[in-house]
Amino acid sequence: MKKCALINDLSSFGKCSLGAAIPVISVMGIEAHPLPTAVLSNQTGYESYKAVDLSEYMPSFFAEWQKLNADFDAVLTGYFTNSAQIDAALDFIKSQNALVVVDPVMGDDGKRYKGFTDEICSKIKELALCADIITPNETELFLLTGEKDREKAALSLIEQGVGCVAVTGIRENGRIGCAVYEKSRRDCFFAPDAHGSYSGTGDLFSAIVAGKVLSGRNVFDAVKDAVDFISLVLQNSEINDRNDGIDFEKYLYRLGADTLEKQ
Ligand code: PXL
């Protein structure tokens, strides 16, 4: 089986980060190997939270993986709490010959998430520049480039070495979707706009794209599938608080069936 390393936090409430990525990768028939950057009672969008930071353990966990001769087919990264964690992830990535998917988690709706200083944001940019695929939302695209024009921002990242930039959460004519940029191709994929922004959708998105590409889909088809999946879930979710996330569990089987059919 293919192996995917998942470097992200584990939040007990919010249906995001590893809580979203592990089931998605697993249901696609890919081994999920998580390395939690932190364990949180709940994601940071709620009024309060408690967190245990795992920074000091990360290098030794990577070293143990090396002792197991673990070769990964893909590495998917998400939420980091400081730049030392990103340095550890960069060293690990350099030791692998893997598809690298970076969700440059920093903020949303024009605002940085709690704790995202200039220092960590510039380290996240360093990590993003090593990626085959990145999945920023528009806030993160701006934080990565300082450029307000979406196309100019995406193309400047490609110039700097990123393979593919998939910009999530773009809104146009009552629809929401993703604009995908590669050096010689670009395309947009839309779904009806459910309005608002919901915890974990970015994490579901990056995991679906990573899993689909690892299963042999091209990145444009992978993004289309991710947009369709999240739209289907959103239309069938009972949402009281955007922080609680969306009801993806009921539809995971579809991702599994899709992957098996297309293999
Ligand atoms: O989904 C992004 C995310 C991941 N992890 C934690 C978060 C957030 C967004 O708020 O707080 C802990």
CSV table of C-alpha atoms and ligand atoms in Angstrom, one decimal:
chain,number,residue,atom,x,y,z
A,1,MET,CA,0.0,0.0,0.0
A,2,LYS,CA,1.0,3.6,-0.5
A,3,LYS,CA,2.1,5.6,2.5
A,4,CYS,CA,1.2,9.1,3.3
A,5,ALA,CA,2.8,11.1,6.2
A,6,LEU,CA,0.3,13.6,7.8
A,7,ILE,CA,1.9,16.4,9.7
A,8,ASN,CA,-0.8,18.4,11.4
A,9,ASP,CA,-2.5,19.0,14.7
A,10,LEU,CA,-5.0,16.8,16.4
A,11,SER,CA,-8.0,18.8,17.6
A,12,SER,CA,-10.7,16.9,19.5
A,13,PHE,CA,-13.5,19.2,18.4
A,14,GLY,CA,-13.8,21.0,15.1
A,15,LYS,CA,-13.5,18.0,12.7
A,16,CYS,CA,-10.3,19.5,11.2
A,17,SER,CA,-6.6,18.8,10.7
A,18,LEU,CA,-5.7,15.1,11.5
A,19,GLY,CA,-9.3,14.4,12.5
A,20,ALA,CA,-10.3,15.2,8.9
A,21,ALA,CA,-7.2,14.0,7.0
A,22,ILE,CA,-6.7,10.5,8.5
A,23,PRO,CA,-10.2,9.2,7.6
A,24,VAL,CA,-10.0,10.7,4.1
A,25,ILE,CA,-6.6,9.2,3.3
A,26,SER,CA,-7.5,5.8,4.9
A,27,VAL,CA,-10.8,5.4,3.0
A,28,MET,CA,-8.9,5.9,-0.3
A,29,GLY,CA,-6.8,2.8,0.5
A,30,ILE,CA,-3.7,4.7,1.5
A,31,GLU,CA,-1.8,4.2,4.8
A,32,ALA,CA,-2.1,7.3,7.0
A,33,HIS,CA,0.9,7.9,9.2
A,34,PRO,CA,0.1,10.9,11.4
A,35,LEU,CA,2.6,13.1,13.3
A,36,PRO,CA,0.7,15.5,15.5
A,37,THR,CA,2.3,18.9,15.8
A,38,ALA,CA,0.0,19.6,18.8
A,39,VAL,CA,-3.0,18.1,20.6
A,40,LEU,CA,-5.8,20.5,21.3
A,41,SER,CA,-9.1,20.2,23.2
A,42,ASN,CA,-10.7,21.9,20.2
A,43,GLN,CA,-9.6,24.0,17.3
A,44,THR,CA,-8.6,27.6,18.0
A,45,GLY,CA,-11.7,29.3,16.5
A,46,TYR,CA,-13.8,28.5,19.6
A,47,GLU,CA,-13.8,31.0,22.6
A,48,SER,CA,-11.0,29.1,24.4
A,49,TYR,CA,-9.0,25.9,24.1
A,50,LYS,CA,-6.2,23.9,25.7
A,51,ALA,CA,-3.2,22.8,23.7
A,52,VAL,CA,-0.2,20.5,24.3
A,53,ASP,CA,2.6,21.4,22.0
A,54,LEU,CA,4.6,18.5,20.6
A,55,SER,CA,7.5,20.4,19.0
A,56,GLU,CA,10.1,18.9,21.2
A,57,TYR,CA,9.1,15.4,20.1
A,58,MET,CA,8.9,15.9,16.4
A,59,PRO,CA,12.6,15.4,15.4
A,60,SER,CA,12.8,12.2,17.5
A,61,PHE,CA,9.6,10.9,15.9
A,62,PHE,CA,11.1,11.5,12.4
A,63,ALA,CA,14.3,9.7,13.5
A,64,GLU,CA,12.3,6.7,14.7
A,65,TRP,CA,10.5,6.6,11.3
A,66,GLN,CA,13.9,6.6,9.7
A,67,LYS,CA,14.9,3.6,11.8
A,68,LEU,CA,11.8,1.8,10.5
A,69,ASN,CA,13.1,2.6,6.9
A,70,ALA,CA,9.7,4.2,6.3
A,71,ASP,CA,9.6,5.5,2.7
A,72,PHE,CA,6.6,7.7,2.1
A,73,ASP,CA,4.8,8.2,-1.2
A,74,ALA,CA,3.4,11.5,-0.1
A,75,VAL,CA,3.8,14.0,2.7
A,76,LEU,CA,0.8,16.3,3.6
A,77,THR,CA,1.4,19.1,6.0
A,78,GLY,CA,-1.1,21.4,7.7
A,79,TYR,CA,-1.1,23.3,11.0
A,80,PHE,CA,2.2,24.2,12.8
A,81,THR,CA,2.6,26.0,16.0
A,82,ASN,CA,6.2,27.4,15.5
A,83,SER,CA,9.0,27.6,13.0
A,84,ALA,CA,11.1,24.9,14.6
A,85,GLN,CA,8.4,22.4,13.8
A,86,ILE,CA,8.6,23.5,10.2
A,87,ASP,CA,12.4,23.1,10.1
A,88,ALA,CA,11.9,19.5,11.4
A,89,ALA,CA,9.3,18.9,8.7
A,90,LEU,CA,11.6,20.4,6.0
A,91,ASP,CA,14.4,18.1,7.0
A,92,PHE,CA,12.1,15.1,6.9
A,93,ILE,CA,10.7,16.1,3.5
A,94,LYS,CA,14.2,16.4,2.1
A,95,SER,CA,14.9,12.8,3.2
A,96,GLN,CA,12.0,11.5,1.2
A,97,ASN,CA,11.2,11.1,-2.5
A,98,ALA,CA,7.6,11.9,-2.0
A,99,LEU,CA,4.7,13.9,-3.5
A,100,VAL,CA,4.7,17.0,-1.2
A,101,VAL,CA,1.3,18.7,-0.5
A,102,VAL,CA,1.4,21.7,1.7
A,103,ASP,CA,-1.7,23.4,3.0
A,104,PRO,CA,-0.2,26.7,4.2
A,105,VAL,CA,-2.6,27.0,7.2
A,106,MET,CA,-2.3,30.6,8.4
A,107,GLY,CA,-5.7,32.3,8.4
A,108,ASP,CA,-9.0,32.8,6.7
A,109,ASP,CA,-11.5,35.6,5.9
A,110,GLY,CA,-8.7,38.2,5.7
A,111,LYS,CA,-7.4,37.4,9.2
A,112,ARG,CA,-4.6,35.3,10.6
A,113,TYR,CA,-5.5,32.5,13.0
A,114,LYS,CA,-4.4,33.0,16.6
A,115,GLY,CA,-0.6,32.8,17.1
A,116,PHE,CA,0.4,33.2,13.5
A,117,THR,CA,3.3,35.7,13.7
A,118,ASP,CA,5.3,37.1,10.8
A,119,GLU,CA,8.1,34.7,11.7
A,120,ILE,CA,6.0,31.5,11.4
A,121,CYS,CA,4.3,32.9,8.3
A,122,SER,CA,7.6,33.4,6.5
A,123,LYS,CA,8.7,29.8,7.5
A,124,ILE,CA,5.4,28.5,6.1
A,125,LYS,CA,6.3,30.3,2.9
A,126,GLU,CA,9.7,28.5,2.8
A,127,LEU,CA,7.9,25.2,3.2
A,128,ALA,CA,5.3,26.0,0.6
A,129,LEU,CA,8.1,26.7,-1.9
A,130,CYS,CA,9.2,23.1,-1.6
A,131,ALA,CA,5.8,21.7,-2.5
A,132,ASP,CA,4.4,20.0,-5.5
A,133,ILE,CA,1.0,21.2,-4.7
A,134,ILE,CA,-0.2,23.9,-2.3
A,135,THR,CA,-3.8,24.7,-1.2
A,136,PRO,CA,-4.0,28.2,0.2
A,137,ASN,CA,-7.2,30.1,0.6
A,138,GLU,CA,-7.2,33.7,-0.7
A,139,THR,CA,-6.1,35.0,2.7
A,140,GLU,CA,-3.2,32.6,2.8
A,141,LEU,CA,-2.3,33.3,-0.9
A,142,PHE,CA,-1.9,37.0,0.1
A,143,LEU,CA,0.1,36.2,3.2
A,144,LEU,CA,2.4,34.0,1.1
A,145,THR,CA,3.0,36.7,-1.6
A,146,GLY,CA,1.9,40.1,-0.5
A,147,GLU,CA,0.1,40.3,-3.8
A,148,LYS,CA,-3.7,41.0,-4.0
A,149,ASP,CA,-4.2,39.8,-7.6
A,150,ARG,CA,-4.9,36.1,-7.4
A,151,GLU,CA,-3.4,35.2,-10.8
A,152,LYS,CA,-0.2,37.2,-10.3
A,153,ALA,CA,0.2,35.8,-6.8
A,154,ALA,CA,-0.2,32.2,-8.0
A,155,LEU,CA,2.1,32.6,-10.9
A,156,SER,CA,4.8,34.2,-8.8
A,157,LEU,CA,4.7,31.2,-6.5
A,158,ILE,CA,5.0,28.9,-9.5
A,159,GLU,CA,8.0,31.0,-10.7
A,160,GLN,CA,9.6,30.4,-7.3
A,161,GLY,CA,9.3,26.6,-7.7
A,162,VAL,CA,5.8,25.5,-6.5
A,163,GLY,CA,4.4,22.9,-8.9
A,164,CYS,CA,0.7,23.7,-8.6
A,165,VAL,CA,-1.2,26.3,-6.7
A,166,ALA,CA,-4.9,25.4,-5.9
A,167,VAL,CA,-6.6,28.5,-4.4
A,168,THR,CA,-9.6,27.5,-2.4
A,169,GLY,CA,-12.7,29.4,-1.3
A,170,ILE,CA,-13.0,31.7,-4.2
A,171,ARG,CA,-16.4,33.3,-4.7
A,172,GLU,CA,-17.9,34.2,-8.1
A,173,ASN,CA,-21.5,34.7,-9.3
A,174,GLY,CA,-23.1,33.0,-6.3
A,175,ARG,CA,-20.7,30.1,-6.5
A,176,ILE,CA,-17.7,28.9,-4.5
A,177,GLY,CA,-14.8,27.0,-5.8
A,178,CYS,CA,-11.1,26.6,-6.5
A,179,ALA,CA,-8.8,28.1,-9.1
A,180,VAL,CA,-5.9,25.8,-10.1
A,181,TYR,CA,-2.7,27.1,-11.6
A,182,GLU,CA,0.1,25.1,-13.1
A,183,LYS,CA,2.9,26.5,-15.4
A,184,SER,CA,1.0,25.7,-18.6
A,185,ARG,CA,-2.6,25.1,-17.6
A,186,ARG,CA,-5.2,26.8,-15.4
A,187,ASP,CA,-8.8,26.0,-14.6
A,188,CYS,CA,-11.5,26.8,-12.1
A,189,PHE,CA,-14.0,24.4,-10.5
A,190,PHE,CA,-17.2,25.7,-8.8
A,191,ALA,CA,-20.1,24.5,-6.7
A,192,PRO,CA,-23.2,26.3,-5.3
A,193,ASP,CA,-22.1,28.7,-2.5
A,194,ALA,CA,-23.2,27.5,0.9
A,195,HIS,CA,-22.1,30.9,2.4
A,196,GLY,CA,-19.9,31.2,5.4
A,197,SER,CA,-16.7,29.3,6.1
A,198,TYR,CA,-16.7,26.1,8.0
A,199,SER,CA,-14.0,24.4,10.2
A,200,GLY,CA,-12.1,21.7,8.5
A,201,THR,CA,-13.1,22.2,4.9
A,202,GLY,CA,-9.5,23.2,4.0
A,203,ASP,CA,-8.2,20.1,5.7
A,204,LEU,CA,-10.7,17.9,3.9
A,205,PHE,CA,-9.8,19.6,0.6
A,206,SER,CA,-6.0,19.1,0.9
A,207,ALA,CA,-6.4,15.5,2.0
A,208,ILE,CA,-8.7,14.6,-0.9
A,209,VAL,CA,-6.4,16.2,-3.4
A,210,ALA,CA,-3.3,14.5,-1.9
A,211,GLY,CA,-5.1,11.1,-1.9
A,212,LYS,CA,-6.5,11.4,-5.4
A,213,VAL,CA,-3.2,12.5,-6.9
A,214,LEU,CA,-1.5,9.7,-5.1
A,215,SER,CA,-4.0,7.3,-6.6
A,216,GLY,CA,-3.2,8.5,-10.1
A,217,ARG,CA,-5.6,11.3,-10.8
A,218,ASN,CA,-4.3,14.5,-12.3
A,219,VAL,CA,-4.4,17.5,-10.0
A,220,PHE,CA,-7.2,19.2,-11.9
A,221,ASP,CA,-9.5,16.2,-11.7
A,222,ALA,CA,-8.5,15.8,-8.1
A,223,VAL,CA,-9.5,19.3,-7.3
A,224,LYS,CA,-12.8,18.9,-9.1
A,225,ASP,CA,-13.6,15.8,-7.0
A,226,ALA,CA,-12.7,17.7,-3.8
A,227,VAL,CA,-14.9,20.6,-4.6
A,228,ASP,CA,-17.8,18.3,-5.5
A,229,PHE,CA,-17.3,16.3,-2.3
A,230,ILE,CA,-17.2,19.2,0.0
A,231,SER,CA,-20.3,20.8,-1.7
A,232,LEU,CA,-22.2,17.5,-1.3
A,233,VAL,CA,-21.3,17.3,2.4
A,234,LEU,CA,-22.2,21.0,3.0
A,235,GLN,CA,-25.6,20.6,1.4
A,236,ASN,CA,-26.3,17.7,3.7
A,237,SER,CA,-24.8,19.0,7.0
A,238,GLU,CA,-26.7,20.2,10.1
A,239,ILE,CA,-24.6,23.2,11.2
A,240,ASN,CA,-25.2,25.0,14.4
A,241,ASP,CA,-21.7,26.5,14.9
A,242,ARG,CA,-19.2,26.9,12.0
A,243,ASN,CA,-16.5,25.9,14.5
A,244,ASP,CA,-18.0,22.3,14.8
A,245,GLY,CA,-17.1,21.4,11.2
A,246,ILE,CA,-19.2,19.6,8.6
A,247,ASP,CA,-20.8,16.1,8.5
A,248,PHE,CA,-18.2,14.5,6.2
A,249,GLU,CA,-18.3,11.2,7.9
A,250,LYS,CA,-21.5,10.1,6.3
A,251,TYR,CA,-20.0,10.5,2.8
A,252,LEU,CA,-16.5,9.1,3.3
A,253,TYR,CA,-17.6,5.8,1.6
A,254,ARG,CA,-18.0,7.7,-1.6
A,255,LEU,CA,-14.4,8.7,-1.7
A,256,GLY,CA,-13.5,5.1,-1.1
A,257,ALA,CA,-15.8,3.8,-3.9
A,258,ASP,CA,-14.5,6.5,-6.3
A,259,THR,CA,-10.9,5.6,-5.8
A,260,LEU,CA,-11.5,1.8,-6.1
A,261,GLU,CA,-13.6,2.3,-9.3
A,262,LYS,CA,-10.9,4.5,-11.0
A,263,GLN,CA,-8.0,2.2,-10.2
B,1,PXL,O1,-8.5,24.0,9.9
B,1,PXL,C1,-7.4,24.8,10.1
B,1,PXL,C2,-7.0,24.7,11.6
B,1,PXL,C3,-6.3,23.6,12.0
B,1,PXL,N1,-5.9,23.4,13.2
B,1,PXL,C4,-6.2,24.2,14.2
B,1,PXL,C5,-7.0,25.4,13.9
B,1,PXL,C6,-7.4,25.6,12.6
B,1,PXL,C7,-8.2,26.8,12.2
B,1,PXL,O2,-8.7,27.5,13.1
B,1,PXL,O3,-7.4,26.2,14.9
B,1,PXL,C8,-5.8,24.0,15.6
